[in-house]
């Protein structure tokens, strides 16, 4: 059957893509701030949250996604795509405003900020269940690689410039109210995302899906290529997703870099993301997916090893740290584009909602276990603060970098099971024989 996007005019498809670009610009600031910016980490340290609460705040998105993506998909089936987006954006805005007002809660300030992170993370599961089905309405298969690369390039340019300016201001050690204002404005921007998505084309051909969770999950589980990719992505997130926030904590707490320098380094990370998205849309457009999957895996493995081996006393350590942030965000941007393309490709017709929530549940499970695990390890002092290796001092953060390296090394064994290495048709045929 012809995809609905093919029935639209080029003008309607272009209009949908433009609104999608602006939806990302309005919503990306909050996502980047939670996932890969140092601002939230700096804010929690100002509120005296400690390593455990700081890492826990960055882990909520993955933790909530683990438990709420499939329920979020069911909610979308009941409420509809755009109605769900409206409620999700309102809830996300409320979460950020609570974070911004946290100091007003006195001794409970750090817990109020944590509650704000939790509220924001809850809505991401519902919103995330709508995003790819909404794009699928007006996005043809041949447009996907260029669209995802270009869209994410523009929003990382925007957030990169914004967070770089914020980093320069933080160098002057402004009062905490400045960070509160930044967080509050970020929350209000989320409402702009709802406005743009409300202007997306509507799918007038397909009837609203009725919640059929058992049947949908059964179809997803029997999709061999989808299941293999889900397991791999979950373990990949478990292995490397904590590297970036751990690196920021390592620089702030152990290396004792000032807040402005750490924030500028996180802006360099956004440059890494921009480079990855630009390469994906322009340079990697015709590259086989398996080579890009391998590139991401190798790059993350090398970075984890270098972060363990390199000592903070090394000349030019700040430049080294910036290079590691760049590499991690470059790899993450390539992975995210691969992830988007795989989701839309591997999902069976008529079961896209459940297939997408199925894969994203695995991904968020890996993220949650990784970041919650790291927060518990740091908060309960399970690791020695420092230990000696080959005559040099190694911190507990570097011990965790070593653990990530070992897990990524073992995970190489699963790469040959991906559909980019093994054709999906072959995997499905093998499944049907069982």
XYZ file of C-alpha atoms in Angstrom:
434
model
C 0.000 0.000 0.000
C 1.249 3.506 -0.839
C 2.448 5.428 2.224
C 0.249 8.372 3.208
C 3.177 10.781 2.728
C 3.184 9.868 -0.969
C -0.404 11.113 -1.301
C 0.515 14.611 -0.097
C 1.742 17.344 -2.397
C 5.367 18.460 -2.207
C 4.153 21.767 -0.734
C 2.341 19.944 2.094
C 5.367 17.746 2.822
C 7.692 20.767 2.839
C 5.349 22.639 5.189
C 5.363 19.661 7.550
C 9.166 19.503 7.514
C 9.492 23.240 8.248
C 7.147 23.024 11.232
C 9.090 19.954 12.425
C 12.328 21.983 12.316
C 10.765 24.714 14.450
C 9.179 22.182 16.823
C 12.677 20.859 17.469
C 14.093 24.343 17.997
C 11.469 25.077 20.665
C 11.763 21.722 22.424
C 15.427 20.831 22.000
C 16.763 23.275 24.614
C 15.042 21.404 27.438
C 16.123 17.974 26.146
C 19.760 18.995 25.633
C 19.817 20.718 29.032
C 18.701 17.516 30.768
C 20.626 14.988 28.673
C 23.970 16.494 27.692
C 24.459 19.994 29.102
C 26.351 20.809 32.284
C 23.788 23.421 33.401
C 21.578 21.008 35.366
C 24.662 19.407 36.946
C 25.987 22.841 37.964
C 22.526 23.798 39.284
C 22.315 20.687 41.471
C 25.801 21.318 42.872
C 24.717 24.880 43.747
C 21.742 23.378 45.582
C 24.168 21.002 47.339
C 22.567 17.962 45.738
C 25.709 15.802 45.766
C 26.875 13.294 43.128
C 24.052 10.829 43.770
C 21.129 13.262 43.334
C 22.860 14.954 40.397
C 23.251 11.701 38.451
C 19.735 10.635 39.495
C 18.303 13.826 37.989
C 19.929 13.039 34.621
C 18.700 9.413 34.798
C 14.967 10.116 35.144
C 14.389 10.390 31.396
C 15.673 6.870 30.838
C 14.037 5.505 33.978
C 10.596 6.868 33.112
C 10.993 5.783 29.506
C 11.622 2.215 30.647
C 8.288 1.971 32.428
C 6.154 4.516 30.590
C 6.888 4.259 26.864
C 4.452 1.392 26.248
C 1.753 2.941 28.523
C 2.507 6.209 26.701
C 1.767 4.504 23.401
C -1.564 3.294 24.784
C -2.404 6.838 25.950
C -1.635 8.140 22.454
C -3.999 5.561 20.944
C -6.781 6.812 23.231
C -6.167 10.575 23.048
C -4.711 10.943 19.575
C -1.295 12.248 18.552
C -1.751 16.028 18.734
C -3.903 16.012 21.866
C -1.260 13.953 23.676
C 1.442 16.401 22.547
C -0.545 19.314 23.988
C -0.833 17.744 27.444
C 2.787 16.544 27.380
C 4.126 20.014 26.554
C 2.101 21.591 29.367
C 3.446 19.021 31.834
C 7.030 19.495 30.616
C 6.752 23.256 31.050
C 5.442 22.760 34.605
C 8.404 20.503 35.430
C 10.948 23.099 34.322
C 9.179 25.913 36.166
C 9.277 23.807 39.350
C 13.018 23.296 38.851
C 13.503 27.037 38.396
C 11.585 27.803 41.612
C 13.385 25.109 43.652
C 15.442 27.534 45.842
C 12.167 28.899 47.246
C 11.675 25.535 48.995
C 14.585 26.166 51.386
C 16.159 22.986 52.749
C 13.986 20.980 50.332
C 15.324 22.863 47.302
C 17.362 19.993 45.853
C 14.380 17.643 46.159
C 12.083 20.187 44.484
C 14.543 20.410 41.585
C 14.633 16.610 41.440
C 10.820 16.516 41.367
C 10.868 18.967 38.455
C 13.232 16.663 36.558
C 10.884 13.754 37.298
C 7.781 15.609 36.043
C 9.557 16.612 32.847
C 10.793 13.058 32.302
C 7.293 11.601 32.714
C 5.930 13.667 29.829
C 8.820 12.700 27.528
C 7.510 9.150 27.343
C 4.112 10.283 26.052
C 5.603 12.869 23.732
C 8.212 10.406 22.451
C 5.477 7.949 21.468
C 3.963 10.615 19.176
C 7.038 12.014 17.425
C 7.884 9.313 14.870
C 4.252 8.521 13.941
C 3.703 12.273 13.410
C 6.750 12.499 11.147
C 5.695 9.390 9.258
C 2.571 11.225 8.073
C 4.540 13.568 5.783
C 8.033 12.039 5.589
C 8.825 9.721 2.672
C 11.456 7.005 3.082
C 13.873 8.674 0.645
C 13.663 11.945 2.639
C 14.493 10.463 6.056
C 18.309 10.573 6.163
C 18.535 14.155 4.914
C 15.644 15.289 7.115
C 16.965 13.810 10.370
C 20.495 15.044 9.742
C 19.394 18.554 8.726
C 16.813 18.913 11.505
C 19.247 17.919 14.208
C 22.053 20.003 12.686
C 19.927 23.141 12.946
C 18.816 22.506 16.509
C 22.349 21.751 17.697
C 23.575 24.963 16.026
C 20.918 26.818 17.998
C 21.536 25.099 21.338
C 25.317 25.121 20.816
C 25.396 28.892 20.375
C 22.966 29.418 23.247
C 24.828 27.233 25.746
C 28.194 28.681 24.693
C 26.959 32.185 25.581
C 25.597 30.858 28.878
C 29.012 29.288 29.566
C 30.734 32.635 29.016
C 28.354 34.265 31.501
C 28.913 31.459 34.029
C 32.667 32.187 33.857
C 31.873 35.390 35.758
C 30.168 33.366 38.541
C 26.686 34.963 38.337
C 24.144 34.390 41.133
C 21.974 31.297 41.112
C 19.001 33.383 39.975
C 20.601 33.582 36.522
C 20.458 29.790 36.138
C 16.901 29.826 37.512
C 15.916 32.316 34.796
C 17.545 30.180 32.079
C 15.658 27.079 33.280
C 12.326 28.969 33.492
C 12.628 30.375 29.942
C 13.553 26.892 28.696
C 10.336 25.534 30.197
C 8.216 28.185 28.481
C 9.836 27.376 25.125
C 8.354 23.858 25.340
C 4.914 25.378 24.698
C 6.169 26.566 21.293
C 6.745 22.932 20.343
C 3.033 22.244 20.820
C 2.102 25.170 18.570
C 4.300 23.894 15.723
C 3.136 20.276 15.981
C -0.501 21.395 15.934
C 0.264 22.685 12.398
C 1.462 19.280 11.125
C -0.657 17.613 8.393
C -3.283 15.148 9.630
C -3.494 11.575 8.358
C -6.982 11.575 6.859
C -6.787 8.047 5.495
C -6.081 5.778 8.470
C -8.616 5.362 11.255
C -7.380 5.937 14.834
C -5.699 2.847 16.257
C -7.464 0.911 18.956
C -5.286 -0.186 21.868
C -4.331 -3.807 21.200
C -1.312 -4.161 23.450
C -1.033 -7.947 23.471
C -1.310 -8.273 19.693
C 1.053 -5.342 19.072
C 3.702 -6.699 21.432
C 3.398 -10.151 19.879
C 4.030 -8.718 16.402
C 7.022 -6.741 17.697
C 8.492 -9.751 19.527
C 8.198 -11.935 16.416
C 9.943 -9.302 14.303
C 13.455 -10.788 14.479
C 15.352 -7.768 13.167
C 13.452 -5.378 15.454
C 14.056 -7.530 18.532
C 17.785 -7.946 17.800
C 18.173 -4.206 17.320
C 16.225 -3.467 20.526
C 18.496 -5.719 22.614
C 21.635 -4.221 21.086
C 20.481 -0.614 21.629
C 19.506 -1.346 25.234
C 22.936 -2.805 26.006
C 24.683 0.009 24.126
C 22.886 2.611 26.243
C 23.790 0.646 29.362
C 27.456 0.654 28.345
C 28.040 4.237 27.250
C 25.117 6.532 28.077
C 26.557 7.655 31.421
C 29.946 8.589 29.983
C 29.091 12.218 29.214
C 27.455 13.224 32.541
C 30.170 11.251 34.383
C 32.806 13.209 32.463
C 31.209 16.515 33.521
C 31.105 15.361 37.150
C 34.716 14.170 36.902
C 35.818 17.575 35.602
C 33.786 19.526 38.166
C 34.333 17.444 41.288
C 37.693 15.717 40.846
C 39.633 17.917 38.398
C 38.094 21.007 40.078
C 37.386 22.972 36.889
C 35.229 26.057 37.387
C 31.584 26.011 36.308
C 32.079 28.254 33.284
C 34.830 26.065 31.827
C 32.716 22.932 32.264
C 29.769 24.626 30.539
C 31.983 25.772 27.645
C 33.221 22.189 27.270
C 29.594 21.044 27.102
C 29.106 23.603 24.305
C 31.988 21.956 22.462
C 29.946 18.787 22.792
C 27.125 20.481 20.944
C 29.590 21.311 18.173
C 30.344 17.584 18.050
C 26.639 16.891 17.662
C 26.355 19.500 14.901
C 29.244 17.899 13.033
C 27.679 14.463 13.341
C 24.281 15.589 12.094
C 25.807 17.552 9.208
C 27.932 14.563 8.200
C 24.930 12.264 8.408
C 22.809 14.404 6.096
C 25.593 15.354 3.639
C 28.540 12.962 3.839
C 27.087 9.714 5.252
C 23.889 9.761 3.210
C 25.053 6.901 0.965
C 27.159 5.075 3.570
C 25.980 1.623 4.615
C 24.362 1.639 8.029
C 26.602 -1.130 9.351
C 29.699 1.055 8.935
C 28.059 3.865 10.882
C 26.996 1.478 13.669
C 30.584 0.217 13.825
C 31.946 3.790 13.853
C 29.776 4.724 16.843
C 30.738 1.599 18.769
C 34.490 1.906 18.127
C 34.557 5.635 18.940
C 32.768 5.197 22.285
C 35.028 2.278 23.220
C 38.212 4.259 22.499
C 36.949 7.314 24.419
C 36.080 5.220 27.506
C 39.584 3.720 27.489
C 41.314 7.097 27.074
C 39.295 8.652 29.912
C 40.566 5.879 32.173
C 44.196 6.108 31.058
C 44.813 9.872 30.804
C 45.754 11.700 34.001
C 44.515 15.189 34.887
C 48.123 16.379 35.291
C 48.806 15.830 31.589
C 49.740 19.052 29.729
C 46.783 20.316 27.745
C 44.303 18.238 29.746
C 41.523 20.791 29.171
C 41.916 20.405 25.404
C 41.928 16.617 25.814
C 38.688 16.814 27.835
C 37.128 18.979 25.125
C 38.149 16.439 22.464
C 36.568 13.598 24.462
C 33.318 15.550 24.877
C 33.329 16.223 21.119
C 33.882 12.546 20.276
C 31.116 11.345 22.596
C 28.551 13.788 21.247
C 29.610 13.144 17.640
C 29.075 9.411 18.172
C 25.756 10.027 19.958
C 24.457 12.154 17.063
C 25.319 9.481 14.496
C 23.665 6.844 16.687
C 20.520 8.951 17.083
C 20.139 9.354 13.307
C 20.743 5.611 12.835
C 18.196 4.934 15.557
C 15.531 7.101 13.884
C 16.089 5.501 10.480
C 16.018 1.969 11.951
C 12.800 2.661 13.883
C 10.884 3.760 10.806
C 12.364 0.971 8.657
C 12.022 -2.054 10.967
C 8.500 -1.314 12.261
C 5.862 -3.492 10.587
C 3.010 -1.690 8.754
C 0.002 -1.291 11.041
C 2.124 -1.806 14.161
C 4.390 1.233 14.083
C 3.229 2.736 17.367
C 3.863 -0.424 19.390
C 7.102 -1.254 17.540
C 8.532 2.190 18.225
C 7.569 2.147 21.894
C 9.022 -1.401 22.105
C 12.467 -0.312 20.843
C 12.466 2.905 22.853
C 11.601 0.969 26.011
C 14.767 -1.090 25.578
C 16.803 2.047 24.863
C 15.464 3.862 27.910
C 15.924 0.786 30.080
C 19.623 0.781 29.204
C 19.872 4.509 29.914
C 18.042 4.202 33.226
C 20.055 1.249 34.519
C 23.271 2.971 33.464
C 22.600 6.338 35.092
C 20.749 5.100 38.177
C 23.511 2.537 38.691
C 26.197 5.205 38.455
C 24.298 7.504 40.835
C 23.989 4.692 43.417
C 27.647 3.730 43.059
C 28.766 7.335 43.561
C 26.216 8.097 46.277
C 26.924 5.026 48.397
C 30.717 5.296 48.033
C 30.982 1.702 46.765
C 34.239 2.576 45.018
C 37.405 3.872 46.643
C 37.783 7.633 46.001
C 41.243 6.984 44.541
C 43.495 4.002 43.892
C 46.892 3.478 42.310
C 47.441 2.093 38.817
C 50.923 1.912 37.244
C 52.270 4.488 39.668
C 49.516 7.076 39.157
C 46.350 8.054 41.011
C 43.044 6.838 39.547
C 39.728 8.347 40.705
C 36.451 6.504 41.151
C 35.125 8.280 38.048
C 37.944 6.755 35.999
C 37.070 3.347 37.453
C 33.594 3.765 35.989
C 35.121 4.784 32.636
C 37.042 1.499 32.716
C 33.825 -0.431 33.416
C 32.181 1.202 30.388
C 35.161 0.264 28.219
C 34.924 -3.400 29.258
C 31.156 -3.546 28.597
C 31.548 -1.908 25.173
C 34.319 -4.352 24.313
C 32.116 -7.334 25.164
C 29.183 -5.812 23.244
C 31.117 -6.079 19.967
C 29.900 -9.706 19.958
C 26.314 -8.552 19.264
C 27.085 -6.321 16.273
C 26.732 -9.165 13.710
C 23.111 -9.727 14.833
C 21.921 -6.290 13.655
C 19.746 -5.976 10.579
C 22.361 -3.693 9.006
C 24.769 -6.663 9.091
C 22.171 -9.422 8.539
C 19.352 -8.621 6.057
C 15.968 -8.288 7.861
C 14.344 -10.689 5.376
C 16.803 -13.422 6.378
C 16.171 -12.823 10.097
C 12.405 -12.921 9.602
C 12.651 -16.148 7.573
C 14.712 -17.742 10.324
C 12.120 -16.631 12.878
C 9.257 -18.080 10.836
C 10.958 -21.497 10.730
C 10.975 -21.818 14.510
